[in-house]
Amino acid sequence: MTHLKKGDKAPEFESFSYNGDKISLKDFIGQKVILFFYPKDNTPGCTAENCNLRDNYQLLKNKGFAIIGISADDDKSHEKFAKKFNLPFPLIPDKDKKIINSYNVWDKKTFMGKITEGINRTTFIIDENGFILHIFTKVDTANHAKQILDTLNI
């Protein structure tokens, strides 16, 4: 579980999307950011979450949001995933877990009695000044855009 909380300054990062575009959180000052961390490309929950944000991309964009997805998958995995599902927002591969660890979303998890490590699905809503507006730790993957808009009363 993340140590960050509402009102904290969002940890700055600078990285590259799977297609080589440089992305820095400071580039989004002046707009709200949906920064979502998800466990793995091409898994049912992650696909549902990404596709829900894709399907509501224009609505979210019209409400002033930029969207950035991050997982520990590599460039090739992200590229295949983004192309397969026609995702209009950047996906950042974070193999070294630098961003994942700065947001503290990597943890031990238990699945079917087996302990593994991985990303705790978490979405951070960052305001126009770079501060955390809201944190979703219980993400409704199939309805995430609605969950965000309803929670923020937008």
PDB file of C-alpha atoms in Angstrom:
ATOM      1  CA  MET A   1       0.000   0.000   0.000  1.00  0.00           C
ATOM      2  CA  THR A   2       1.311   3.403  -0.901  1.00  0.00           C
ATOM      3  CA  HIS A   3       2.637   5.740   1.783  1.00  0.00           C
ATOM      4  CA  LEU A   4       1.424   8.731  -0.228  1.00  0.00           C
ATOM      5  CA  LYS A   5      -1.779  10.489   0.689  1.00  0.00           C
ATOM      6  CA  LYS A   6      -4.163  13.123  -0.587  1.00  0.00           C
ATOM      7  CA  GLY A   7      -2.493  16.549  -0.545  1.00  0.00           C
ATOM      8  CA  ASP A   8       1.062  15.212  -0.952  1.00  0.00           C
ATOM      9  CA  LYS A   9       3.219  16.477  -3.774  1.00  0.00           C
ATOM     10  CA  ALA A  10       3.214  13.738  -6.412  1.00  0.00           C
ATOM     11  CA  PRO A  11       6.686  12.241  -6.878  1.00  0.00           C
ATOM     12  CA  GLU A  12       8.301  13.677  -9.996  1.00  0.00           C
ATOM     13  CA  PHE A  13       9.413  11.292 -12.689  1.00  0.00           C
ATOM     14  CA  GLU A  14      10.918  11.422 -16.117  1.00  0.00           C
ATOM     15  CA  SER A  15      10.869   8.378 -18.345  1.00  0.00           C
ATOM     16  CA  PHE A  16      10.037   7.183 -21.826  1.00  0.00           C
ATOM     17  CA  SER A  17       6.888   5.593 -23.174  1.00  0.00           C
ATOM     18  CA  TYR A  18       7.205   2.301 -25.052  1.00  0.00           C
ATOM     19  CA  ASN A  19       7.549   4.209 -28.335  1.00  0.00           C
ATOM     20  CA  GLY A  20      10.378   6.438 -27.092  1.00  0.00           C
ATOM     21  CA  ASP A  21       8.424   9.599 -26.227  1.00  0.00           C
ATOM     22  CA  LYS A  22       9.923  11.378 -23.217  1.00  0.00           C
ATOM     23  CA  ILE A  23       7.359  11.839 -20.448  1.00  0.00           C
ATOM     24  CA  SER A  24       7.822  13.920 -17.344  1.00  0.00           C
ATOM     25  CA  LEU A  25       5.172  14.653 -14.738  1.00  0.00           C
ATOM     26  CA  LYS A  26       6.168  18.337 -14.787  1.00  0.00           C
ATOM     27  CA  ASP A  27       5.096  18.467 -18.448  1.00  0.00           C
ATOM     28  CA  PHE A  28       1.512  18.131 -17.231  1.00  0.00           C
ATOM     29  CA  ILE A  29       1.441  21.111 -14.862  1.00  0.00           C
ATOM     30  CA  GLY A  30      -1.772  22.967 -15.679  1.00  0.00           C
ATOM     31  CA  GLN A  31      -3.858  19.855 -16.242  1.00  0.00           C
ATOM     32  CA  LYS A  32      -5.110  17.003 -14.101  1.00  0.00           C
ATOM     33  CA  VAL A  33      -3.408  13.630 -14.528  1.00  0.00           C
ATOM     34  CA  ILE A  34      -4.777  10.128 -14.145  1.00  0.00           C
ATOM     35  CA  LEU A  35      -1.630   8.174 -13.309  1.00  0.00           C
ATOM     36  CA  PHE A  36      -2.535   4.512 -13.097  1.00  0.00           C
ATOM     37  CA  PHE A  37      -0.325   1.609 -12.120  1.00  0.00           C
ATOM     38  CA  TYR A  38      -1.455  -1.814 -13.274  1.00  0.00           C
ATOM     39  CA  PRO A  39       0.055  -5.288 -12.808  1.00  0.00           C
ATOM     40  CA  LYS A  40       0.460  -6.789 -16.284  1.00  0.00           C
ATOM     41  CA  ASP A  41      -0.356  -6.222 -19.944  1.00  0.00           C
ATOM     42  CA  ASN A  42      -2.909  -8.574 -21.531  1.00  0.00           C
ATOM     43  CA  THR A  43      -4.393  -9.862 -18.289  1.00  0.00           C
ATOM     44  CA  PRO A  44      -8.179  -9.652 -17.835  1.00  0.00           C
ATOM     45  CA  GLY A  45      -8.335  -6.902 -15.173  1.00  0.00           C
ATOM     46  CA  CYS A  46      -5.584  -4.814 -16.745  1.00  0.00           C
ATOM     47  CA  THR A  47      -7.147  -5.104 -20.179  1.00  0.00           C
ATOM     48  CA  ALA A  48     -10.550  -4.083 -18.766  1.00  0.00           C
ATOM     49  CA  GLU A  49      -9.036  -1.073 -16.993  1.00  0.00           C
ATOM     50  CA  ASN A  50      -7.033   0.131 -19.999  1.00  0.00           C
ATOM     51  CA  CYS A  51      -9.963  -0.375 -22.372  1.00  0.00           C
ATOM     52  CA  ASN A  52     -12.363   1.451 -20.064  1.00  0.00           C
ATOM     53  CA  LEU A  53     -10.015   4.430 -19.940  1.00  0.00           C
ATOM     54  CA  ARG A  54      -9.607   4.185 -23.726  1.00  0.00           C
ATOM     55  CA  ASP A  55     -13.380   4.117 -24.266  1.00  0.00           C
ATOM     56  CA  ASN A  56     -13.754   7.214 -22.084  1.00  0.00           C
ATOM     57  CA  TYR A  57     -10.564   8.927 -23.241  1.00  0.00           C
ATOM     58  CA  GLN A  58     -12.263  11.813 -25.061  1.00  0.00           C
ATOM     59  CA  LEU A  59     -14.657  12.458 -22.164  1.00  0.00           C
ATOM     60  CA  LEU A  60     -11.771  12.477 -19.678  1.00  0.00           C
ATOM     61  CA  LYS A  61      -9.685  14.659 -21.973  1.00  0.00           C
ATOM     62  CA  ASN A  62     -12.601  17.105 -22.290  1.00  0.00           C
ATOM     63  CA  LYS A  63     -12.746  17.230 -18.467  1.00  0.00           C
ATOM     64  CA  GLY A  64      -9.077  18.299 -18.417  1.00  0.00           C
ATOM     65  CA  PHE A  65      -7.361  14.980 -17.718  1.00  0.00           C
ATOM     66  CA  ALA A  66      -4.217  13.512 -19.201  1.00  0.00           C
ATOM     67  CA  ILE A  67      -3.820   9.745 -18.759  1.00  0.00           C
ATOM     68  CA  ILE A  68      -0.586   7.818 -18.163  1.00  0.00           C
ATOM     69  CA  GLY A  69      -0.342   4.078 -17.522  1.00  0.00           C
ATOM     70  CA  ILE A  70       2.627   2.384 -15.871  1.00  0.00           C
ATOM     71  CA  SER A  71       3.565  -1.245 -15.309  1.00  0.00           C
ATOM     72  CA  ALA A  72       6.778  -3.234 -14.987  1.00  0.00           C
ATOM     73  CA  ASP A  73       6.276  -4.764 -18.457  1.00  0.00           C
ATOM     74  CA  ASP A  74       8.893  -4.038 -21.118  1.00  0.00           C
ATOM     75  CA  ASP A  75       8.697  -1.854 -24.247  1.00  0.00           C
ATOM     76  CA  LYS A  76       7.687  -4.690 -26.561  1.00  0.00           C
ATOM     77  CA  SER A  77       4.902  -5.883 -24.284  1.00  0.00           C
ATOM     78  CA  HIS A  78       3.508  -2.343 -23.968  1.00  0.00           C
ATOM     79  CA  GLU A  79       3.754  -1.773 -27.711  1.00  0.00           C
ATOM     80  CA  LYS A  80       1.838  -4.969 -28.543  1.00  0.00           C
ATOM     81  CA  PHE A  81      -0.745  -4.246 -25.840  1.00  0.00           C
ATOM     82  CA  ALA A  82      -1.279  -0.622 -26.907  1.00  0.00           C
ATOM     83  CA  LYS A  83      -1.598  -1.537 -30.575  1.00  0.00           C
ATOM     84  CA  LYS A  84      -3.845  -4.542 -29.934  1.00  0.00           C
ATOM     85  CA  PHE A  85      -6.305  -2.425 -27.946  1.00  0.00           C
ATOM     86  CA  ASN A  86      -5.757   0.913 -29.734  1.00  0.00           C
ATOM     87  CA  LEU A  87      -4.806   2.760 -26.555  1.00  0.00           C
ATOM     88  CA  PRO A  88      -4.575   6.543 -27.120  1.00  0.00           C
ATOM     89  CA  PHE A  89      -2.556   7.354 -23.988  1.00  0.00           C
ATOM     90  CA  PRO A  90       1.090   6.630 -23.161  1.00  0.00           C
ATOM     91  CA  LEU A  91       2.203   3.504 -21.348  1.00  0.00           C
ATOM     92  CA  ILE A  92       5.508   3.682 -19.512  1.00  0.00           C
ATOM     93  CA  PRO A  93       7.539   0.505 -19.052  1.00  0.00           C
ATOM     94  CA  ASP A  94       9.159   0.641 -15.622  1.00  0.00           C
ATOM     95  CA  LYS A  95      11.324  -2.487 -15.583  1.00  0.00           C
ATOM     96  CA  ASP A  96      13.701  -1.051 -12.956  1.00  0.00           C
ATOM     97  CA  LYS A  97      10.653  -0.052 -10.854  1.00  0.00           C
ATOM     98  CA  LYS A  98      11.997   3.442 -10.224  1.00  0.00           C
ATOM     99  CA  ILE A  99       8.586   5.137 -10.645  1.00  0.00           C
ATOM    100  CA  ILE A 100       6.712   2.174  -9.165  1.00  0.00           C
ATOM    101  CA  ASN A 101       8.849   2.374  -6.019  1.00  0.00           C
ATOM    102  CA  SER A 102       8.604   6.172  -5.752  1.00  0.00           C
ATOM    103  CA  TYR A 103       4.805   5.763  -5.635  1.00  0.00           C
ATOM    104  CA  ASN A 104       5.221   2.701  -3.365  1.00  0.00           C
ATOM    105  CA  VAL A 105       2.840   0.441  -5.293  1.00  0.00           C
ATOM    106  CA  TRP A 106       5.090  -2.675  -5.443  1.00  0.00           C
ATOM    107  CA  ASP A 107       4.334  -5.147  -2.679  1.00  0.00           C
ATOM    108  CA  LYS A 108       3.903  -8.770  -1.687  1.00  0.00           C
ATOM    109  CA  LYS A 109       0.561 -10.212  -2.726  1.00  0.00           C
ATOM    110  CA  THR A 110      -1.208 -13.482  -2.014  1.00  0.00           C
ATOM    111  CA  PHE A 111      -3.020 -15.204  -4.855  1.00  0.00           C
ATOM    112  CA  MET A 112      -4.535 -18.665  -4.437  1.00  0.00           C
ATOM    113  CA  GLY A 113      -2.363 -19.268  -1.380  1.00  0.00           C
ATOM    114  CA  LYS A 114       0.864 -18.328  -3.156  1.00  0.00           C
ATOM    115  CA  ILE A 115       2.867 -15.257  -2.132  1.00  0.00           C
ATOM    116  CA  THR A 116       4.256 -13.231  -5.020  1.00  0.00           C
ATOM    117  CA  GLU A 117       5.438  -9.688  -5.578  1.00  0.00           C
ATOM    118  CA  GLY A 118       3.868  -7.225  -7.943  1.00  0.00           C
ATOM    119  CA  ILE A 119       2.072  -3.972  -8.469  1.00  0.00           C
ATOM    120  CA  ASN A 120      -0.910  -3.173  -6.295  1.00  0.00           C
ATOM    121  CA  ARG A 121      -3.333  -1.733  -8.817  1.00  0.00           C
ATOM    122  CA  THR A 122      -3.493   1.937  -7.836  1.00  0.00           C
ATOM    123  CA  THR A 123      -4.587   5.151  -9.544  1.00  0.00           C
ATOM    124  CA  PHE A 124      -3.400   8.582  -8.497  1.00  0.00           C
ATOM    125  CA  ILE A 125      -5.353  11.657  -9.539  1.00  0.00           C
ATOM    126  CA  ILE A 126      -2.896  14.536  -9.632  1.00  0.00           C
ATOM    127  CA  ASP A 127      -4.134  18.116  -9.761  1.00  0.00           C
ATOM    128  CA  GLU A 128      -2.986  20.922 -12.043  1.00  0.00           C
ATOM    129  CA  ASN A 129      -0.226  21.912  -9.593  1.00  0.00           C
ATOM    130  CA  GLY A 130       1.246  18.436  -9.122  1.00  0.00           C
ATOM    131  CA  PHE A 131      -0.452  17.514  -5.845  1.00  0.00           C
ATOM    132  CA  ILE A 132      -2.348  14.292  -5.202  1.00  0.00           C
ATOM    133  CA  LEU A 133      -6.063  14.958  -5.356  1.00  0.00           C
ATOM    134  CA  HIS A 134      -7.223  11.366  -4.794  1.00  0.00           C
ATOM    135  CA  ILE A 135      -5.847   7.814  -4.616  1.00  0.00           C
ATOM    136  CA  PHE A 136      -7.802   4.776  -5.767  1.00  0.00           C
ATOM    137  CA  THR A 137      -6.615   1.520  -4.212  1.00  0.00           C
ATOM    138  CA  LYS A 138      -9.826  -0.363  -4.963  1.00  0.00           C
ATOM    139  CA  VAL A 139     -10.049   0.147  -8.721  1.00  0.00           C
ATOM    140  CA  ASP A 140     -13.229  -0.848 -10.538  1.00  0.00           C
ATOM    141  CA  THR A 141     -11.431  -2.034 -13.667  1.00  0.00           C
ATOM    142  CA  ALA A 142     -14.537  -2.268 -15.860  1.00  0.00           C
ATOM    143  CA  ASN A 143     -15.854   1.169 -14.811  1.00  0.00           C
ATOM    144  CA  HIS A 144     -12.764   3.115 -13.784  1.00  0.00           C
ATOM    145  CA  ALA A 145     -13.546   6.321 -15.697  1.00  0.00           C
ATOM    146  CA  LYS A 146     -16.989   6.533 -14.063  1.00  0.00           C
ATOM    147  CA  GLN A 147     -15.431   5.705 -10.691  1.00  0.00           C
ATOM    148  CA  ILE A 148     -13.003   8.619 -11.112  1.00  0.00           C
ATOM    149  CA  LEU A 149     -15.603  11.121 -12.303  1.00  0.00           C
ATOM    150  CA  ASP A 150     -18.170  10.098  -9.657  1.00  0.00           C
ATOM    151  CA  THR A 151     -15.651  10.237  -6.808  1.00  0.00           C
ATOM    152  CA  LEU A 152     -14.400  13.674  -7.866  1.00  0.00           C
ATOM    153  CA  ASN A 153     -17.975  14.885  -8.568  1.00  0.00           C
ATOM    154  CA  ILE A 154     -17.053  15.938 -12.091  1.00  0.00           C
TER     155      ILE A 154
END
